[in-house]
């Protein structure tokens, strides 16, 4: 089984006398030229994540009224058995050196925890059954203070699961639960009804806070926990930012500028996920401009096509020169900023 190494790992090998000075750079250059994984392995990873998402959907969004009518005791039993057997299966896969599959299943087990807590609350009479928001699938669509216990239990379960199966994908259900918690707690602060404008604002600031947290975590753990943290933070931040009603041209230009900053962060941190969201934002702004200027013109589809080609070209440019671009940008930052930035991952 192969592992990826960072420049800092090889530098420590030089300090320990395992490698001669200069050999670390040559070895790192060689490793970066090698394919990260075979196509079959990448396809297998995609299957693991897709299967995990299917189970999450089945036990969350797609849990229908028929299951809720079987009784709270039966619902708790089913959820508990799911969590138990999926966790045991994940631990077995981990012992068999299948970390990706184990991590995907561990994340599934964590995602089922709110269902078990939901059933416990109903059994103990802690849940207002007459409430129109008492159906479990609305946990994913409605803001309500009654969900807080479910969210707190999910976060705790995720942290415990990371001790058993230390795989980064488990960060995703934790981040989602934190996002939901930020919404539900904000209802107490803003009061009810909790408007869409307030939700966008909370989502934006929560996403920004999440990005700052994982910027600190990035490069300081052996496992790449920041990968999924960045994705969750960007989804919340970019989604809230994009849904803000910028009526003025200045507001729309600032939106574009923020997305350009995200693209710069992708180069600086060598994190393609920033490039994806930033490029989508810039394309959205350019599409708005094109629509305003060429709305009644035969050139409208041509302009949109050129924008799409430009985004693809930007991706190709970054892919070929990401090493030089990252080092060039870092070299022009103050020394204290360079020290604070996370180490680059290959």
XYZ file of N, CA and C in Angstrom, residues 28-221:
582
model
N 11.092 14.124 -3.645
C 9.770 14.742 -3.700
C 9.363 15.038 -5.140
N 10.307 15.530 -5.939
C 10.012 15.804 -7.348
C 9.629 14.520 -8.073
N 10.318 13.424 -7.763
C 10.015 12.145 -8.398
C 8.612 11.653 -7.999
N 8.285 11.747 -6.691
C 6.992 11.263 -6.226
C 5.840 12.051 -6.822
N 6.051 13.362 -7.029
C 4.985 14.196 -7.581
C 4.738 13.914 -9.049
N 5.702 13.271 -9.704
C 5.507 12.921 -11.108
C 4.765 11.606 -11.262
N 4.623 10.859 -10.149
C 3.959 9.571 -10.227
C 2.456 9.758 -10.126
N 1.672 8.902 -10.778
C 0.209 9.003 -10.660
C -0.217 8.768 -9.225
N -1.218 9.565 -8.779
C -1.657 9.450 -7.388
C -2.266 8.083 -7.110
N -2.947 7.501 -8.087
C -3.569 6.197 -7.915
C -4.021 5.699 -9.274
N -4.246 4.424 -9.365
C -4.714 3.863 -10.620
C -6.171 4.205 -10.823
N -6.622 4.118 -12.068
C -8.007 4.422 -12.367
C -8.968 3.514 -11.630
N -8.608 2.226 -11.495
C -9.480 1.291 -10.809
C -9.645 1.676 -9.345
N -8.520 2.121 -8.716
C -8.595 2.509 -7.322
C -9.478 3.733 -7.159
N -9.320 4.712 -8.045
C -10.152 5.895 -7.962
C -11.627 5.542 -8.177
N -11.900 4.631 -9.102
C -13.269 4.203 -9.341
C -13.839 3.513 -8.104
N -13.005 2.712 -7.435
C -13.449 2.052 -6.212
C -13.790 3.084 -5.133
N -12.959 4.107 -5.000
C -13.227 5.157 -4.013
C -14.545 5.853 -4.310
N -14.790 6.133 -5.586
C -16.054 6.760 -5.972
C -17.224 5.873 -5.586
N -17.085 4.569 -5.774
C -18.141 3.632 -5.411
C -18.376 3.627 -3.910
N -17.298 3.704 -3.119
C -17.443 3.738 -1.662
C -18.256 4.955 -1.229
N -17.878 6.126 -1.747
C -18.565 7.356 -1.351
C -20.010 7.369 -1.854
N -20.215 6.888 -3.078
C -21.570 6.876 -3.633
C -22.462 5.943 -2.828
N -21.939 4.780 -2.471
C -22.713 3.849 -1.654
C -23.048 4.435 -0.297
N -22.077 5.127 0.299
C -22.321 5.766 1.595
C -23.410 6.823 1.488
N -23.360 7.625 0.436
C -24.374 8.669 0.254
C -25.756 8.075 0.022
N -25.828 6.926 -0.659
C -27.119 6.264 -0.858
C -27.734 5.845 0.478
N -26.905 5.283 1.355
C -27.414 4.855 2.660
C -27.844 6.073 3.480
N -27.026 7.142 3.438
C -27.391 8.365 4.157
C -28.730 8.906 3.671
N -28.932 8.879 2.353
C -30.194 9.373 1.800
C -31.352 8.490 2.245
N -31.143 7.167 2.228
C -32.210 6.240 2.615
C -32.634 6.453 4.060
N -31.663 6.742 4.949
C -31.964 6.905 6.371
C -32.230 8.362 6.740
N -32.243 9.237 5.778
C -32.475 10.651 6.068
C -33.587 11.223 5.235
N -33.222 11.702 4.067
C -34.181 12.365 3.179
C -35.329 11.439 2.775
N -35.014 10.164 2.530
C -36.014 9.277 1.933
C -36.752 8.427 2.952
N -36.528 8.680 4.243
C -37.254 7.930 5.267
C -38.715 8.373 5.237
N -39.602 7.486 4.823
C -40.978 7.915 4.563
C -41.894 7.695 5.765
N -43.142 8.108 5.570
C -44.121 8.033 6.648
C -44.386 6.600 7.098
N -44.251 5.642 6.196
C -44.497 4.251 6.562
C -43.553 3.801 7.665
N -42.289 4.205 7.565
C -41.319 3.845 8.596
C -41.642 4.555 9.909
N -42.102 5.807 9.833
C -42.414 6.535 11.057
C -43.632 5.951 11.761
N -44.497 5.256 11.026
C -45.705 4.677 11.623
C -45.456 3.331 12.286
N -44.271 2.736 12.126
C -44.016 1.427 12.743
C -43.841 1.554 14.245
N -43.678 2.773 14.732
C -43.521 2.971 16.176
C -42.131 3.461 16.522
N -42.069 4.264 17.566
C -40.788 4.852 17.949
C -39.812 3.806 18.469
N -40.336 2.793 19.174
C -39.458 1.737 19.672
C -38.803 0.965 18.539
N -39.597 0.603 17.539
C -39.053 -0.111 16.388
C -38.076 0.772 15.619
N -38.391 2.060 15.516
C -37.504 2.990 14.821
C -36.162 3.092 15.538
N -36.185 3.165 16.863
C -34.945 3.210 17.643
C -34.155 1.924 17.475
N -34.844 0.786 17.470
C -34.169 -0.496 17.311
C -33.487 -0.589 15.955
N -34.196 -0.206 14.902
C -33.621 -0.258 13.555
C -32.410 0.668 13.445
N -32.558 1.915 13.937
C -31.451 2.867 13.863
C -30.246 2.362 14.653
N -30.489 1.816 15.833
C -29.383 1.327 16.673
C -28.672 0.155 16.020
N -29.446 -0.760 15.421
C -28.824 -1.902 14.738
C -28.007 -1.438 13.529
N -28.533 -0.479 12.792
C -27.779 0.091 11.670
C -26.440 0.637 12.158
N -26.497 1.467 13.207
C -25.274 2.089 13.725
C -24.287 1.024 14.203
N -24.783 0.029 14.938
C -23.912 -1.012 15.496
C -23.241 -1.821 14.402
N -24.032 -2.381 13.485
C -23.463 -3.278 12.474
C -22.602 -2.531 11.450
N -22.994 -1.311 11.103
C -22.173 -0.552 10.166
C -20.836 -0.172 10.809
N -20.863 0.180 12.102
C -19.616 0.497 12.803
C -18.711 -0.728 12.885
N -19.286 -1.888 13.224
C -18.489 -3.119 13.290
C -17.897 -3.463 11.929
N -18.674 -3.269 10.876
C -18.184 -3.539 9.524
C -17.052 -2.584 9.175
N -17.208 -1.325 9.568
C -16.156 -0.338 9.300
C -14.863 -0.708 10.031
N -14.985 -1.125 11.268
C -13.787 -1.522 12.032
C -13.116 -2.747 11.407
N -13.927 -3.658 10.912
C -13.354 -4.837 10.263
C -12.616 -4.450 8.982
N -13.188 -3.551 8.195
C -12.515 -3.090 6.983
C -11.230 -2.332 7.318
N -11.256 -1.604 8.427
C -10.051 -0.891 8.830
C -8.931 -1.866 9.183
N -9.272 -2.948 9.860
C -8.257 -3.964 10.185
C -7.730 -4.644 8.937
N -8.529 -4.664 7.880
C -8.099 -5.275 6.621
C -7.450 -4.262 5.675
N -7.034 -3.125 6.228
C -6.311 -2.087 5.470
C -7.151 -1.555 4.305
N -8.425 -1.282 4.576
C -9.325 -0.648 3.604
C -9.836 0.659 4.214
N -8.963 1.669 4.345
C -9.342 2.878 5.093
C -10.454 3.687 4.452
N -10.509 3.751 3.110
C -11.522 4.573 2.446
C -12.915 3.985 2.659
N -13.045 2.685 2.427
C -14.339 2.031 2.646
C -14.736 2.095 4.117
N -13.771 1.886 5.011
C -14.058 1.958 6.447
C -14.515 3.356 6.837
N -13.835 4.374 6.334
C -14.201 5.745 6.658
C -15.564 6.120 6.118
N -15.883 5.663 4.914
C -17.193 5.959 4.334
C -18.311 5.346 5.167
N -18.128 4.098 5.601
C -19.149 3.443 6.418
C -19.236 4.077 7.805
N -18.096 4.476 8.362
C -18.106 5.139 9.672
C -18.904 6.437 9.605
N -18.748 7.182 8.508
C -19.519 8.417 8.327
C -21.014 8.109 8.229
N -21.358 6.995 7.586
C -22.764 6.588 7.502
C -23.326 6.342 8.901
N -22.558 5.621 9.732
C -23.013 5.339 11.091
C -23.272 6.630 11.864
N -22.385 7.598 11.718
C -22.557 8.890 12.400
C -23.814 9.596 11.892
N -24.075 9.508 10.597
C -25.225 10.214 10.019
C -26.556 9.635 10.477
N -26.562 8.408 11.022
C -27.806 7.787 11.480
C -28.095 8.142 12.941
N -27.111 8.689 13.641
C -27.278 9.030 15.064
C -28.471 9.961 15.295
N -28.686 11.026 14.490
C -29.856 11.880 14.762
C -31.186 11.139 14.678
N -31.265 10.097 13.846
C -32.500 9.319 13.770
C -32.740 8.578 15.083
N -31.673 8.000 15.651
C -31.812 7.296 16.928
C -32.217 8.261 18.039
N -31.610 9.434 18.065
C -31.951 10.424 19.090
C -33.381 10.911 18.897
N -33.809 11.062 17.664
C -35.180 11.465 17.346
C -36.166 10.468 17.946
N -35.877 9.177 17.768
C -36.760 8.147 18.314
C -36.756 8.172 19.843
N -35.582 8.388 20.448
C -35.494 8.461 21.911
C -36.316 9.631 22.442
N -36.207 10.778 21.799
C -36.966 11.962 22.233
C -38.462 11.701 22.183
N -38.910 11.042 21.125
C -40.346 10.751 21.006
C -40.794 9.734 22.050
N -39.940 8.726 22.336
C -40.279 7.719 23.337
C -40.389 8.323 24.730
N -39.484 9.277 25.045
C -39.463 9.881 26.374
C -40.443 11.040 26.518
N -41.132 11.378 25.410
C -42.080 12.475 25.469
C -41.448 13.846 25.441
N -40.194 13.920 24.991
C -39.493 15.207 24.917
C -39.775 15.937 23.610
N -40.426 15.242 22.684
C -40.662 15.853 21.379
C -42.129 16.220 21.230
N -42.445 17.429 20.793
C -43.859 17.819 20.630
C -44.474 17.142 19.414
N -45.114 16.001 19.618
C -45.622 15.201 18.507
C -46.693 15.941 17.699
N -47.359 16.906 18.333
C -48.381 17.627 17.580
C -47.769 18.657 16.655
N -46.473 18.908 16.767
C -45.802 19.909 15.936
C -45.808 19.451 14.479
N -46.070 20.370 13.580
C -46.096 20.023 12.158
C -44.713 19.679 11.636
N -43.653 19.998 12.408
C -42.293 19.709 11.963
C -41.733 18.481 12.668
N -42.603 17.560 13.062
C -42.149 16.400 13.826
C -41.666 15.262 12.939
N -41.818 15.351 11.627
C -41.346 14.305 10.743
C -39.835 14.380 10.602
N -39.186 13.223 10.622
C -37.725 13.207 10.704
C -37.052 13.830 9.497
N -37.560 13.601 8.285
C -36.868 14.112 7.108
C -36.819 15.631 7.086
N -37.696 16.290 7.870
C -37.680 17.745 7.943
C -36.520 18.269 8.792
N -35.806 17.370 9.445
C -34.554 17.730 10.118
C -33.584 18.371 9.126
N -33.680 17.969 7.864
C -32.767 18.467 6.827
C -33.304 19.703 6.110
N -34.542 20.080 6.388
C -35.134 21.181 5.620
C -35.663 22.324 6.473
N -35.941 22.083 7.750
C -36.550 23.104 8.587
C -35.601 23.540 9.700
N -35.667 24.812 10.047
C -34.942 25.344 11.197
C -35.851 25.260 12.410
N -35.352 24.629 13.491
C -36.169 24.480 14.689
C -35.271 24.129 15.867
N -35.499 24.774 17.001
C -34.684 24.527 18.181
C -34.762 23.095 18.681
N -35.853 22.379 18.370
C -36.006 21.007 18.831
C -34.987 20.031 18.264
N -34.291 20.434 17.202
C -33.301 19.546 16.598
C -31.951 19.580 17.347
N -31.772 20.509 18.279
C -30.439 20.755 18.844
C -29.848 19.519 19.510
N -30.651 18.769 20.239
C -30.140 17.566 20.903
C -29.651 16.553 19.874
N -30.369 16.418 18.770
C -29.964 15.502 17.699
C -28.632 15.940 17.090
N -28.484 17.235 16.902
C -27.248 17.756 16.304
C -26.070 17.597 17.248
N -26.281 17.883 18.531
C -25.205 17.737 19.506
C -24.762 16.281 19.614
N -25.716 15.353 19.603
C -25.375 13.930 19.673
C -24.594 13.491 18.433
N -24.955 14.025 17.272
C -24.244 13.685 16.030
C -22.797 14.165 16.088
N -22.590 15.382 16.581
C -21.227 15.921 16.685
C -20.403 15.078 17.645
N -20.973 14.743 18.800
C -20.263 13.915 19.778
C -19.944 12.539 19.206
N -20.923 11.933 18.536
C -20.699 10.611 17.928
C -19.617 10.678 16.861
N -19.606 11.753 16.078
C -18.575 11.903 15.054
C -17.177 12.004 15.652
N -17.054 12.759 16.731
C -15.746 12.903 17.382
C -15.275 11.566 17.961
N -16.222 10.812 18.542
C -15.858 9.486 19.061
C -15.487 8.540 17.923
N -16.216 8.637 16.811
C -15.923 7.762 15.677
C -14.545 8.049 15.100
N -14.135 9.306 15.131
C -12.796 9.650 14.636
C -11.701 8.983 15.449
N -11.985 8.690 16.715
C -11.010 7.962 17.527
C -10.930 6.502 17.108
N -12.068 5.935 16.683
C -12.089 4.531 16.266
C -11.595 4.360 14.832
N -12.102 5.227 13.947
C -11.750 5.154 12.523
C -11.290 6.553 12.100
N -10.022 6.859 12.228
C -9.538 8.209 11.922
C -9.458 8.468 10.418
N -10.629 8.724 9.816
C -10.658 8.979 8.380
C -11.364 10.315 8.123
N -10.826 11.168 7.241
C -11.333 12.542 7.073
C -12.798 12.661 6.674
N -13.375 11.699 5.953
C -14.753 11.831 5.477
C -15.742 11.962 6.629
N -15.364 11.485 7.815
C -16.242 11.573 8.980
C -16.446 13.036 9.381
N -15.534 13.897 8.958
C -15.687 15.332 9.235
C -16.962 15.870 8.583
N -17.382 15.293 7.464
C -18.521 15.827 6.726
C -19.826 15.795 7.535
N -20.263 14.651 8.102
C -21.503 14.699 8.902
C -21.369 15.577 10.134
N -20.158 15.690 10.691
C -19.955 16.595 11.828
C -20.176 18.034 11.392
N -19.588 18.404 10.243
C -19.723 19.777 9.742
C -21.178 20.094 9.396
N -21.890 19.137 8.815
C -23.300 19.360 8.478
C -24.120 19.581 9.748
N -23.854 18.765 10.789
C -24.572 18.930 12.054
C -24.271 20.296 12.682
N -23.023 20.736 12.601
C -22.665 22.055 13.115
C -23.381 23.161 12.336
N -23.476 22.978 11.039
C -24.185 23.949 10.190
C -25.653 24.045 10.594
N -26.302 22.871 10.744
C -27.691 22.856 11.181
C -27.828 23.502 12.559
N -26.870 23.206 13.452
C -26.926 23.766 14.804
C -26.819 25.289 14.767
N -25.960 25.807 13.888
C -25.826 27.258 13.787
C -27.151 27.897 13.363
N -27.878 27.212 12.476
C -29.186 27.720 12.045
C -30.204 27.669 13.185
N -30.272 26.522 13.874
C -31.283 26.349 14.905
C -31.031 27.253 16.107
N -29.761 27.428 16.479
C -29.450 28.318 17.597
C -29.685 29.782 17.219
N -29.480 30.091 15.941
C -29.700 31.464 15.493
C -31.165 31.853 15.562
N -32.063 30.864 15.493
C -33.486 31.169 15.619
C -33.783 31.760 16.990
N -33.044 31.269 18.020
C -33.220 31.841 19.351
C -32.762 33.299 19.372
N -31.691 33.578 18.640
C -31.126 34.929 18.645
C -31.992 35.892 17.839
N -32.372 35.482 16.619
C -33.158 36.353 15.745
C -34.640 36.358 16.106
N -35.084 35.273 16.732
C -36.511 35.138 17.000
C -37.221 34.459 15.848
N -38.486 34.198 16.005
C -39.274 33.515 14.977
C -40.308 34.502 14.411
N -40.556 34.495 13.121
C -40.005 33.559 12.120
C -38.577 33.896 11.703
N -37.847 32.858 11.353
C -36.448 32.977 10.934
C -36.434 33.098 9.414
N -36.235 34.318 8.910
C -36.415 34.592 7.485
C -35.282 34.016 6.647
N -35.537 33.946 5.338
C -34.512 33.451 4.417
C -33.305 34.369 4.411
N -33.506 35.677 4.556
C -32.382 36.609 4.592
C -31.487 36.333 5.790
N -32.103 36.037 6.938
C -31.330 35.719 8.131
C -30.606 34.387 7.972
N -31.243 33.423 7.345
C -30.596 32.126 7.114
C -29.373 32.282 6.224
N -29.494 33.109 5.180
C -28.346 33.320 4.294
C -27.188 33.960 5.051
N -27.520 34.899 5.919
C -26.469 35.568 6.679
C -25.772 34.604 7.630
N -26.554 33.780 8.325
C -25.964 32.796 9.243
C -25.109 31.798 8.476
N -25.611 31.327 7.338
C -24.863 30.372 6.521
C -23.540 30.965 6.058
N -23.577 32.216 5.635
C -22.361 32.875 5.152
C -21.310 32.965 6.249
N -21.706 33.443 7.429
C -20.736 33.616 8.508
C -20.279 32.284 9.091
N -21.195 31.315 9.153
C -20.786 29.991 9.622
C -19.771 29.374 8.662
N -20.022 29.501 7.355
C -19.081 28.964 6.375
C -17.727 29.614 6.486
N -17.695 30.933 6.676
C -16.425 31.637 6.823
C -15.681 31.163 8.068
N -16.403 30.999 9.177
C -15.773 30.510 10.405
C -15.218 29.097 10.218
N -15.970 28.246 9.501
C -15.514 26.880 9.243
C -14.233 26.880 8.413
N -14.171 27.738 7.409
C -12.967 27.829 6.578
C -11.763 28.267 7.409
N -11.957 29.217 8.319
C -10.851 29.677 9.153
C -10.375 28.565 10.089
N -11.309 27.793 10.636
C -10.933 26.684 11.526
C -10.089 25.661 10.790
N -10.528 25.280 9.598
C -9.790 24.236 8.877
C -8.538 24.784 8.212
N -8.451 26.090 8.063
C -7.188 26.684 7.628
C -6.127 26.477 8.699
N -6.538 26.525 9.957
C -5.622 26.251 11.059
C -5.293 24.758 11.133
N -6.296 23.916 10.886
C -6.094 22.461 10.954
C -5.244 21.967 9.788
N -5.391 22.581 8.633
C -4.731 22.126 7.405
C -3.216 22.051 7.583
N -2.651 20.909 7.187
C -1.211 20.721 7.226
C -0.656 20.390 8.592
N -1.520 20.301 9.593
C -1.051 20.045 10.951
C -1.530 18.702 11.489
N -2.117 17.897 10.620
C -2.528 16.543 10.974
C -2.028 15.577 9.905
